[in-house]
Structure formats: structure tokens, C-alpha cells
Coordinates of C-alpha atoms in Angstrom, one line a residue:
X1252 CA -10.7 -24.5 -0.6
X1253 CA -10.2 -22.1 2.2
X1254 CA -12.5 -22.8 5.1
X1255 CA -11.5 -20.6 8.0
X1256 CA -12.2 -17.2 9.4
X1257 CA -9.1 -15.1 9.8
X1258 CA -7.6 -13.6 12.9
X1259 CA -9.1 -10.2 13.3
X1260 CA -5.7 -8.6 13.9
X1261 CA -4.1 -10.2 10.9
X1262 CA -6.6 -9.7 8.2
X1263 CA -5.7 -11.2 4.9
X1264 CA -2.2 -10.0 5.1
X1265 CA 0.7 -11.7 6.9
X1266 CA 0.5 -11.0 10.6
X1267 CA 2.6 -8.1 11.8
X1268 CA 3.7 -5.4 9.5
X1269 CA 3.1 -4.1 6.0
X1270 CA 5.7 -4.2 3.3
X1271 CA 7.4 -0.9 4.3
X1272 CA 8.2 -2.2 7.8
X1273 CA 6.0 0.2 9.6
X1274 CA 3.7 -1.1 12.3
X1275 CA 0.1 -1.5 11.2
X1276 CA -2.2 0.6 13.4
X1277 CA -4.6 -1.6 15.4
X1278 CA -8.2 -1.9 14.1
X1279 CA -10.8 0.1 15.9
X1280 CA -13.7 -1.8 17.6
X1281 CA -16.1 -0.1 15.2
X1282 CA -14.1 -1.2 12.2
X1283 CA -13.9 -4.8 13.5
X1284 CA -17.7 -4.9 14.2
X1285 CA -18.4 -3.5 10.7
X1286 CA -16.1 -6.0 9.0
X1287 CA -17.5 -9.1 10.7
X1288 CA -21.1 -7.9 10.5
X1289 CA -20.6 -7.4 6.8
X1290 CA -19.0 -10.9 6.4
X1291 CA -22.0 -12.4 8.2
X1292 CA -24.5 -10.6 6.0
X1293 CA -22.6 -11.6 2.8
X1294 CA -22.5 -15.2 3.9
X1295 CA -26.3 -15.3 4.5
X1296 CA -27.3 -13.8 1.1
X1297 CA -26.0 -16.6 -1.1
X1298 CA -27.4 -19.3 1.3
X1299 CA -30.9 -17.8 1.4
X1300 CA -31.2 -17.0 -2.3
X1301 CA -29.2 -20.0 -3.4
X1302 CA -31.6 -22.3 -1.5
X1303 CA -34.6 -20.7 -3.1
X1304 CA -33.1 -21.0 -6.5
X1305 CA -32.2 -24.7 -5.8
X1306 CA -35.9 -25.5 -5.6
X1307 CA -36.5 -24.1 -9.0
X1308 CA -33.3 -25.7 -10.3
X1309 CA -34.6 -29.1 -9.0
X1310 CA -37.9 -28.6 -10.9
X1311 CA -36.3 -27.2 -14.0
X1312 CA -35.7 -29.1 -17.2
X1313 CA -33.0 -26.9 -18.8
X1314 CA -29.8 -29.0 -19.4
X1315 CA -27.6 -25.9 -18.8
X1316 CA -29.1 -25.5 -15.2
X1317 CA -29.1 -29.2 -14.3
X1318 CA -28.0 -29.7 -10.7
X1319 CA -25.1 -31.9 -9.8
X1320 CA -26.2 -34.4 -7.2
X1321 CA -23.7 -35.4 -4.5
X1322 CA -24.0 -39.1 -3.3
X1323 CA -22.7 -40.6 -0.1
X1324 CA -19.7 -41.9 -1.9
X1325 CA -18.9 -38.4 -3.2
X1326 CA -19.4 -37.0 0.2
X1327 CA -17.0 -39.6 1.8
X1328 CA -14.3 -38.8 -0.8
X1329 CA -14.6 -35.1 -0.7
X1330 CA -12.5 -34.4 2.4
X1331 CA -9.7 -36.5 1.0
X1332 CA -9.8 -34.7 -2.4
X1333 CA -9.9 -31.3 -0.6
X1334 CA -7.0 -32.2 1.6
X1335 CA -4.9 -33.3 -1.4
X1336 CA -5.8 -30.1 -3.3
X1337 CA -5.0 -27.9 -0.3
X1338 CA -1.6 -29.6 0.3
X1339 CA -0.8 -29.4 -3.4
X1340 CA -1.4 -25.6 -3.4
X1341 CA 0.7 -25.2 -0.3
X1342 CA 3.6 -27.0 -1.9
X1343 CA 3.2 -25.1 -5.1
X1344 CA 3.5 -21.8 -3.2
X1345 CA 6.5 -23.1 -1.3
X1346 CA 8.4 -24.3 -4.4
X1347 CA 7.3 -21.9 -7.2
X1348 CA 7.1 -18.2 -7.5
X1349 CA 3.9 -16.9 -5.9
X1350 CA 3.5 -14.2 -8.5
X1351 CA 3.3 -16.6 -11.5
X1352 CA 1.0 -19.0 -9.7
X1353 CA -1.4 -16.3 -8.8
X1354 CA -1.3 -15.0 -12.4
X1355 CA -2.4 -18.4 -13.7
X1356 CA -5.1 -18.7 -11.1
X1357 CA -6.3 -15.1 -11.8
X1358 CA -6.8 -16.0 -15.4
X1359 CA -8.6 -19.2 -14.5
X1360 CA -11.0 -17.5 -12.0
X1361 CA -11.4 -14.6 -14.4
X1362 CA -13.3 -16.9 -16.8
X1363 CA -15.1 -18.9 -14.1
X1364 CA -16.1 -15.7 -12.3
X1365 CA -17.6 -14.1 -15.4
X1366 CA -19.7 -17.2 -16.1
X1367 CA -20.8 -17.5 -12.4
X1368 CA -21.7 -13.8 -12.1
X1369 CA -23.6 -13.9 -15.3
X1370 CA -25.7 -16.9 -14.2
X1371 CA -26.3 -15.1 -10.9
X1372 CA -27.6 -11.8 -12.2
X1373 CA -29.5 -13.2 -15.2
X1374 CA -32.8 -13.7 -13.3
X1375 CA -32.6 -10.1 -11.9
X1376 CA -31.6 -8.6 -15.2
X1377 CA -34.5 -10.2 -17.1
X1378 CA -36.9 -7.8 -15.1
X1379 CA -35.2 -4.7 -16.6
X1380 CA -35.4 -5.7 -20.3
X1381 CA -38.2 -4.1 -22.2
X1382 CA -41.0 -6.3 -23.6
X1383 CA -39.9 -5.5 -27.2
X1384 CA -36.3 -6.4 -26.6
X1385 CA -35.0 -8.4 -29.6
X1386 CA -34.1 -11.7 -27.8
X1387 CA -32.7 -14.4 -30.0
X1388 CA -31.9 -17.9 -29.0
X1389 CA -28.5 -19.5 -29.5
X1390 CA -27.0 -23.0 -28.8
X1391 CA -23.4 -24.0 -28.4
X1392 CA -23.2 -27.6 -29.3
X1393 CA -20.0 -29.7 -29.3
X1394 CA -20.2 -33.4 -30.1
X1395 CA -17.9 -36.3 -30.4
X1396 CA -18.2 -39.1 -33.0
X1397 CA -20.9 -39.4 -35.7
X1398 CA -24.1 -41.3 -36.5
X1399 CA -25.4 -43.5 -33.7
X1400 CA -22.1 -43.1 -31.8
X1401 CA -22.4 -39.3 -31.6
X1402 CA -22.0 -38.1 -28.0
X1403 CA -22.7 -34.6 -26.7
X1404 CA -19.8 -33.0 -24.9
X1405 CA -21.2 -29.5 -24.5
X1406 CA -24.8 -28.4 -25.1
X1407 CA -25.3 -24.9 -23.8
X1408 CA -28.4 -22.9 -24.7
X1409 CA -28.4 -19.1 -24.2
X1410 CA -30.0 -16.0 -25.6
X1411 CA -29.3 -12.3 -26.3
X1412 CA -30.2 -11.4 -22.7
X1413 CA -27.5 -13.9 -21.5
X1414 CA -25.0 -12.2 -23.7
X1415 CA -25.8 -8.8 -22.1
X1416 CA -25.3 -10.4 -18.7
X1417 CA -22.0 -11.8 -19.8
X1418 CA -20.9 -8.3 -21.0
X1419 CA -21.7 -6.7 -17.7
X1420 CA -20.0 -9.5 -15.8
X1421 CA -16.9 -9.1 -18.0
X1422 CA -16.6 -5.5 -16.8
X1423 CA -16.3 -6.8 -13.2
X1424 CA -13.9 -9.5 -14.4
X1425 CA -11.5 -6.9 -16.0
X1426 CA -11.8 -4.8 -12.9
X1427 CA -10.8 -7.8 -10.8
X1428 CA -8.0 -8.8 -13.1
X1429 CA -6.4 -5.3 -13.2
X1430 CA -6.9 -4.1 -9.7
X1431 CA -7.7 -7.2 -7.5
X1432 CA -10.1 -4.9 -5.7
X1433 CA -11.8 -6.4 -2.7
X1434 CA -15.3 -5.4 -4.0
X1435 CA -14.7 -7.2 -7.3
X1436 CA -13.4 -10.2 -5.3
X1437 CA -16.5 -10.2 -3.3
X1438 CA -18.8 -10.0 -6.3
X1439 CA -17.2 -13.1 -7.7
X1440 CA -17.1 -14.8 -4.4
X1441 CA -20.8 -14.2 -3.8
X1442 CA -21.6 -15.5 -7.3
X1443 CA -19.5 -18.7 -6.7
X1444 CA -21.3 -19.3 -3.4
X1445 CA -24.8 -18.7 -4.8
X1446 CA -24.1 -21.0 -7.8
X1447 CA -22.7 -23.6 -5.5
X1448 CA -25.8 -23.7 -3.2
X1449 CA -28.1 -23.6 -6.2
X1450 CA -26.5 -26.2 -8.4
X1451 CA -24.9 -28.7 -5.9
X1452 CA -27.6 -30.9 -4.4
X1453 CA -27.3 -33.5 -1.7
X1454 CA -29.4 -36.6 -2.4
X1455 CA -30.4 -37.1 1.2
X1456 CA -29.8 -35.9 4.8
X1457 CA -27.5 -38.8 5.6
X1458 CA -25.2 -37.8 2.7
X1459 CA -25.2 -34.2 4.1
X1460 CA -24.2 -35.5 7.5
X1461 CA -21.3 -37.5 6.0
X1462 CA -20.1 -34.5 4.0
X1463 CA -20.4 -32.1 6.9
X1464 CA -18.8 -34.6 9.4
X1465 CA -15.9 -35.3 7.1
X1466 CA -15.2 -31.6 6.5
X1467 CA -15.6 -30.9 10.2
X1468 CA -12.5 -33.1 10.8
X1469 CA -10.8 -31.7 7.7
X1470 CA -11.3 -28.1 8.9
X1471 CA -10.0 -28.7 12.5
X1472 CA -6.9 -30.6 11.3
X1473 CA -5.8 -28.1 8.7
X1474 CA -6.4 -25.0 10.8
X1475 CA -5.3 -26.2 14.3
X1476 CA -3.0 -29.1 13.3
X1477 CA -0.9 -27.2 10.7
X1478 CA -0.5 -23.7 9.2
X1479 CA -1.3 -25.0 5.7
X1480 CA -4.8 -23.6 5.3
X1481 CA -4.0 -20.1 6.7
X1482 CA -0.9 -19.9 4.6
X1483 CA -2.7 -20.9 1.4
X1484 CA -5.6 -18.5 2.2
X1485 CA -3.1 -15.6 2.6
X1486 CA -1.1 -16.5 -0.5
X1487 CA -4.0 -17.4 -2.8
X1488 CA -5.0 -14.3 -4.8
X1489 CA -8.3 -15.7 -6.1
X1490 CA -12.0 -15.1 -5.2
X1491 CA -12.2 -18.2 -3.0
X1492 CA -13.0 -16.1 0.1
X1493 CA -15.1 -13.1 1.0
X1494 CA -13.1 -10.2 2.5
X1495 CA -14.0 -7.0 4.2
X1496 CA -11.6 -4.2 5.5
X1497 CA -11.5 -3.5 9.2
X1498 CA -10.0 -0.1 8.4
X1499 CA -12.8 1.0 6.0
X1500 CA -13.8 3.9 8.3
X1501 CA -10.2 5.3 8.2
X1502 CA -9.1 4.6 4.6
X1503 CA -12.3 4.2 2.7
X1504 CA -12.4 1.9 -0.4
X1505 CA -8.6 1.8 -0.4
X1506 CA -8.5 0.0 3.0
X1507 CA -6.1 -3.0 3.2
X1508 CA -6.5 -4.7 6.6
X1509 CA -8.9 -7.4 5.8
X1510 CA -11.0 -10.0 7.7
X1511 CA -11.9 -13.0 5.6
X1512 CA -14.3 -15.9 5.4
X1513 CA -13.7 -18.9 3.1
X1514 CA -16.3 -19.8 0.6
X1515 CA -16.3 -23.4 2.0
X1516 CA -17.9 -22.0 5.1
X1517 CA -20.8 -20.8 3.0
X1518 CA -21.3 -23.4 0.3
X1519 CA -20.9 -26.6 2.4
X1520 CA -23.5 -25.7 5.1
X1521 CA -25.5 -23.9 2.4
X1522 CA -26.2 -27.0 0.3
X1523 CA -27.3 -28.8 3.5
X1524 CA -29.7 -25.9 4.4
X1525 CA -31.0 -25.9 0.8
X1526 CA -31.7 -29.6 1.1
X1527 CA -33.8 -29.0 4.2
X1528 CA -35.8 -26.3 2.3
X1529 CA -36.6 -28.9 -0.4
X1530 CA -37.5 -31.4 2.4
X1531 CA -39.8 -28.8 3.9
X1532 CA -41.6 -28.4 0.5
X1533 CA -41.9 -32.2 0.1
X1534 CA -43.8 -32.3 3.4
X1535 CA -46.5 -30.1 1.8
X1536 CA -47.4 -28.4 5.1
X1537 CA -46.8 -24.8 3.8
X1538 CA -44.2 -24.3 6.4
X1539 CA -40.4 -24.0 6.2
X1540 CA -39.6 -25.0 9.7
X1541 CA -36.4 -27.0 9.0
X1542 CA -35.1 -24.3 6.6
X1543 CA -35.5 -21.5 9.0
X1544 CA -34.2 -23.6 11.9
X1545 CA -31.0 -24.5 10.0
X1546 CA -30.7 -20.9 8.7
X1547 CA -30.9 -19.6 12.3
X1548 CA -28.4 -22.3 13.3
X1549 CA -25.9 -21.0 10.7
X1550 CA -26.2 -17.5 12.0
X1551 CA -25.6 -18.8 15.6
X1552 CA -22.6 -20.9 14.5
X1553 CA -20.9 -18.2 12.4
X1554 CA -21.5 -15.6 15.2
X1555 CA -20.0 -18.0 17.7
X1556 CA -17.0 -18.5 15.4
X1557 CA -16.3 -14.8 15.2
X1558 CA -16.8 -14.3 18.9
X1559 CA -14.3 -17.1 19.9
X1560 CA -11.8 -15.9 17.2
X1561 CA -12.0 -12.4 18.7
X1562 CA -11.4 -13.7 22.2
X1563 CA -8.5 -16.0 21.4
X1564 CA -7.0 -13.8 18.6
X1565 CA -6.5 -16.8 16.3
X1566 CA -7.9 -18.0 13.0
X1567 CA -10.8 -20.4 13.6
X1568 CA -12.1 -23.3 11.6
X1569 CA -15.7 -22.1 11.1
X1570 CA -17.0 -25.6 10.4
X1571 CA -16.1 -26.6 13.9
X1572 CA -19.0 -24.5 15.1
X1573 CA -21.2 -24.5 12.0
X1574 CA -21.5 -28.3 11.6
X1575 CA -22.9 -29.2 15.0
X1576 CA -25.3 -26.2 14.8
X1577 CA -26.6 -26.9 11.3
X1578 CA -27.1 -30.6 11.9
X1579 CA -28.0 -30.5 15.6
X1580 CA -30.7 -27.8 15.5
X1581 CA -32.9 -29.4 12.7
X1582 CA -32.5 -32.9 14.2
X1583 CA -33.7 -31.6 17.6
X1584 CA -36.7 -30.0 15.8
X1585 CA -37.4 -33.3 14.0
X1586 CA -37.2 -35.2 17.3
X1587 CA -39.7 -32.7 18.9
X1588 CA -42.1 -33.1 15.9
X1589 CA -41.6 -36.8 15.5
X1590 CA -40.4 -36.5 12.0
X1591 CA -36.9 -38.0 12.2
X1592 CA -37.8 -41.0 10.1
X1593 CA -39.3 -38.7 7.4
X1594 CA -36.2 -36.5 7.4
X1595 CA -33.7 -39.3 6.9
X1596 CA -35.8 -41.2 4.4
X1597 CA -36.3 -38.2 2.2
X1598 CA -34.4 -38.9 -1.1
X1599 CA -33.7 -36.8 -4.2
X1600 CA -33.1 -38.6 -7.4
X1601 CA -30.1 -37.8 -9.6
X1602 CA -31.4 -36.0 -12.7
X1603 CA -28.5 -37.4 -14.7
X1604 CA -29.4 -41.0 -13.6
X1605 CA -31.0 -42.8 -16.7
X1606 CA -33.4 -44.5 -14.4
X1607 CA -34.6 -41.2 -13.0
X1608 CA -34.9 -39.7 -16.4
X1609 CA -36.9 -42.7 -17.6
X1610 CA -39.2 -42.5 -14.6
X1611 CA -39.7 -38.8 -15.2
X1612 CA -40.7 -39.5 -18.8
X1613 CA -43.1 -42.2 -17.7
X1614 CA -44.7 -39.8 -15.2
X1615 CA -45.0 -37.1 -17.9
X1616 CA -46.6 -39.6 -20.3
X1617 CA -49.1 -40.8 -17.7
X1618 CA -50.0 -37.2 -16.8
X1619 CA -50.6 -36.4 -20.5
X1620 CA -52.7 -39.4 -20.9
X1621 CA -54.8 -38.6 -17.9
X1622 CA -55.4 -35.1 -19.2
X1623 CA -56.5 -36.4 -22.6
X1624 CA -59.0 -38.8 -20.8
X1625 CA -60.3 -35.9 -18.7
X1626 CA -60.9 -33.8 -21.9
X1627 CA -62.8 -36.8 -23.6
X1628 CA -65.0 -37.3 -20.5
X1629 CA -65.9 -33.6 -20.5

């Protein structure tokens, strides 16, 4: 996963010249400001809305929207897995034809992008359907074995409205597949980011610190220690990064000198910020102090990344600046409010854990029983 902000003079193309050998005209200050301001705004949208949707996701009971909980063991292994994946992609691009690799990746992300975009726009689209819309329910069930040994492999519930969203998302998918246009790329990238923040849940703040700390080292090594990450980011034709042209004012929608931001710089801090929002809600104080603090910290960290990159004219590992800000600012607030113990003791249960499911059922049974008693007393 790419996790670096590109050199403002290189964009997403190889540094230097375009394919015809002519010198690329330098980007204007207005174009650079527009590009990085747009990247900052696009990074904030999936974090903000993904965090809000993560709260509903944590409370929801739909199996298709069940969050994936990241434990401390998962967090510790993630930088190693990410490093192996990144190095593997780098070697693939060095050994095999870049054209064929990107063709396979395009097909893979074409399918994932349609599903992610459909899931993203579904809540918004529901507001536009008329009340008399014929909405039928469907279920895609794939099992293994029979009788008592039957095991569910896929159990996906959807309706006619979901099919409409899939159809609209498929139009964007075909556009991306045929043209690789940067707007289609960004629509998929935003959908991936929002889904990641919504559906990937950290079980506690300590796990978040382990994950961010490990990727802090990962990001610095692969950007400053080698050219692997920047090379993969420039060769990888898939919506794993948000891009915005610096020459938009000169060339319009056909601009081709891009600045880019890896989705890892959005999703990784985003799931930590979403955790702090759920922690805020657990305090039941009707304030979102830690969420807004970490959100402001993210803006500060990404802004600092862009500023330093512009000064030194070199791609920057954004997590180098985002991790200290996103962890440090909320911890300082917790110290000031005397809530450090509450912050680090806050725990989210894994909804896939049988014990958590049993406990939830017991709570539901107790609640039902208490309601029946109340009715009898009345």
C-alpha cells in the first residue's frame, strides 16, 4: 500500500520529462496550491464520514456490515505483511511486463471498486428513492457441507436499491477501466478509504498505538531508505492513491502532472480517529473532544507534510508527521483532563468473537425480560 505524498515537481509520473522527450513546464504556484488543497480536503472527507458511519456499524447487527476488529497481534504483524507485499510488487514490476501486471490489477480493483463505491453511496441514494419504490429483498448464500456440519462461506443480504447502486457504480468502473481517468480513480479511492475507516475497527487505543508506531517505522524506511515505495506508487495503475493535477488550470480535465496521496495515509490514521470518536461516545458527556482533537491533529500533520515536501522537493512519508500528531494531541488532552486511564482502558469487543456474541444475546434477553416485567407491573 502506498503511503507517501509525492514530490510536487514530479507528480505521479516519472521525474523529468514526458514520453516525447520535451521538458514538462513547471507547475504554477496556484496549480500546486489547488492540487494539495484538494488532496487535503479529499483526505478529510472519508475520515470524517467514515468515523461517523463506524459508530453505526459498531451498533449494527447486519452480517454484511460487520466490522473487522484489529487486535494487538494483528497490529504488530501488519507492518511486516505490508513490507512483504510492497517488496513483492516492486520485484514483480522489475521482472515482469508492467503492462500485463497493471491489466490484472485493473480487473481486480474494477470489481472491488464497484462493491466499495456501491456500499459508500447506498445510504445517500436511499434518500432519493420514492416511497412506493418496489424494493425486494435478496440473499446470496453459499455454504459448505450438509446437516449439522453445514458452514456458511458467504451470506450477503441485499435489495433492489442495492442493485441500483451497483449499476451506478459499474458505470464509474467501466469509465475507470477504459480511460484510467483521475476522477474515476479518486471516486474509487475515496470509496476504499471511507469503507476502510468504517469497517476496520481497532479494539483499543493501545492497539492503535502499536499499529501507528509500526507503520511509522515502515513508512520512513521504505521512503527514505529505498526507492521501493515511490517506484511502486508511480508504476501501480490502481486506485490505491488519490491524485490531483497541478496543471488543471492550464489543461483542464485532461491534465497529467499529478500530485498524489497514498490511501494508507488516510485509512491508518482514520481508523484511530474513528476509535477516538467511539471512545468519546462511550464517555456519555455529549462532547466529541478527542475526535475533534485528533481530526485537527490530522489536518496539522498532513499540512506539515505538504509544507516540508514543498521546501525539500522530495516525496515525504506522511505517517512521519501524522503519527506523532494523531497520537500526541489526544494524549495531551487526556493528560489535561485526567482521563488517560479511561482512554487506555477503553475496549471494544470483537463482534465475531463467540463470547461477545453470547454476551450480546444474554444482554438482549435480559433487556426483553425487564421490559416484560415493566409491562406486567403497569
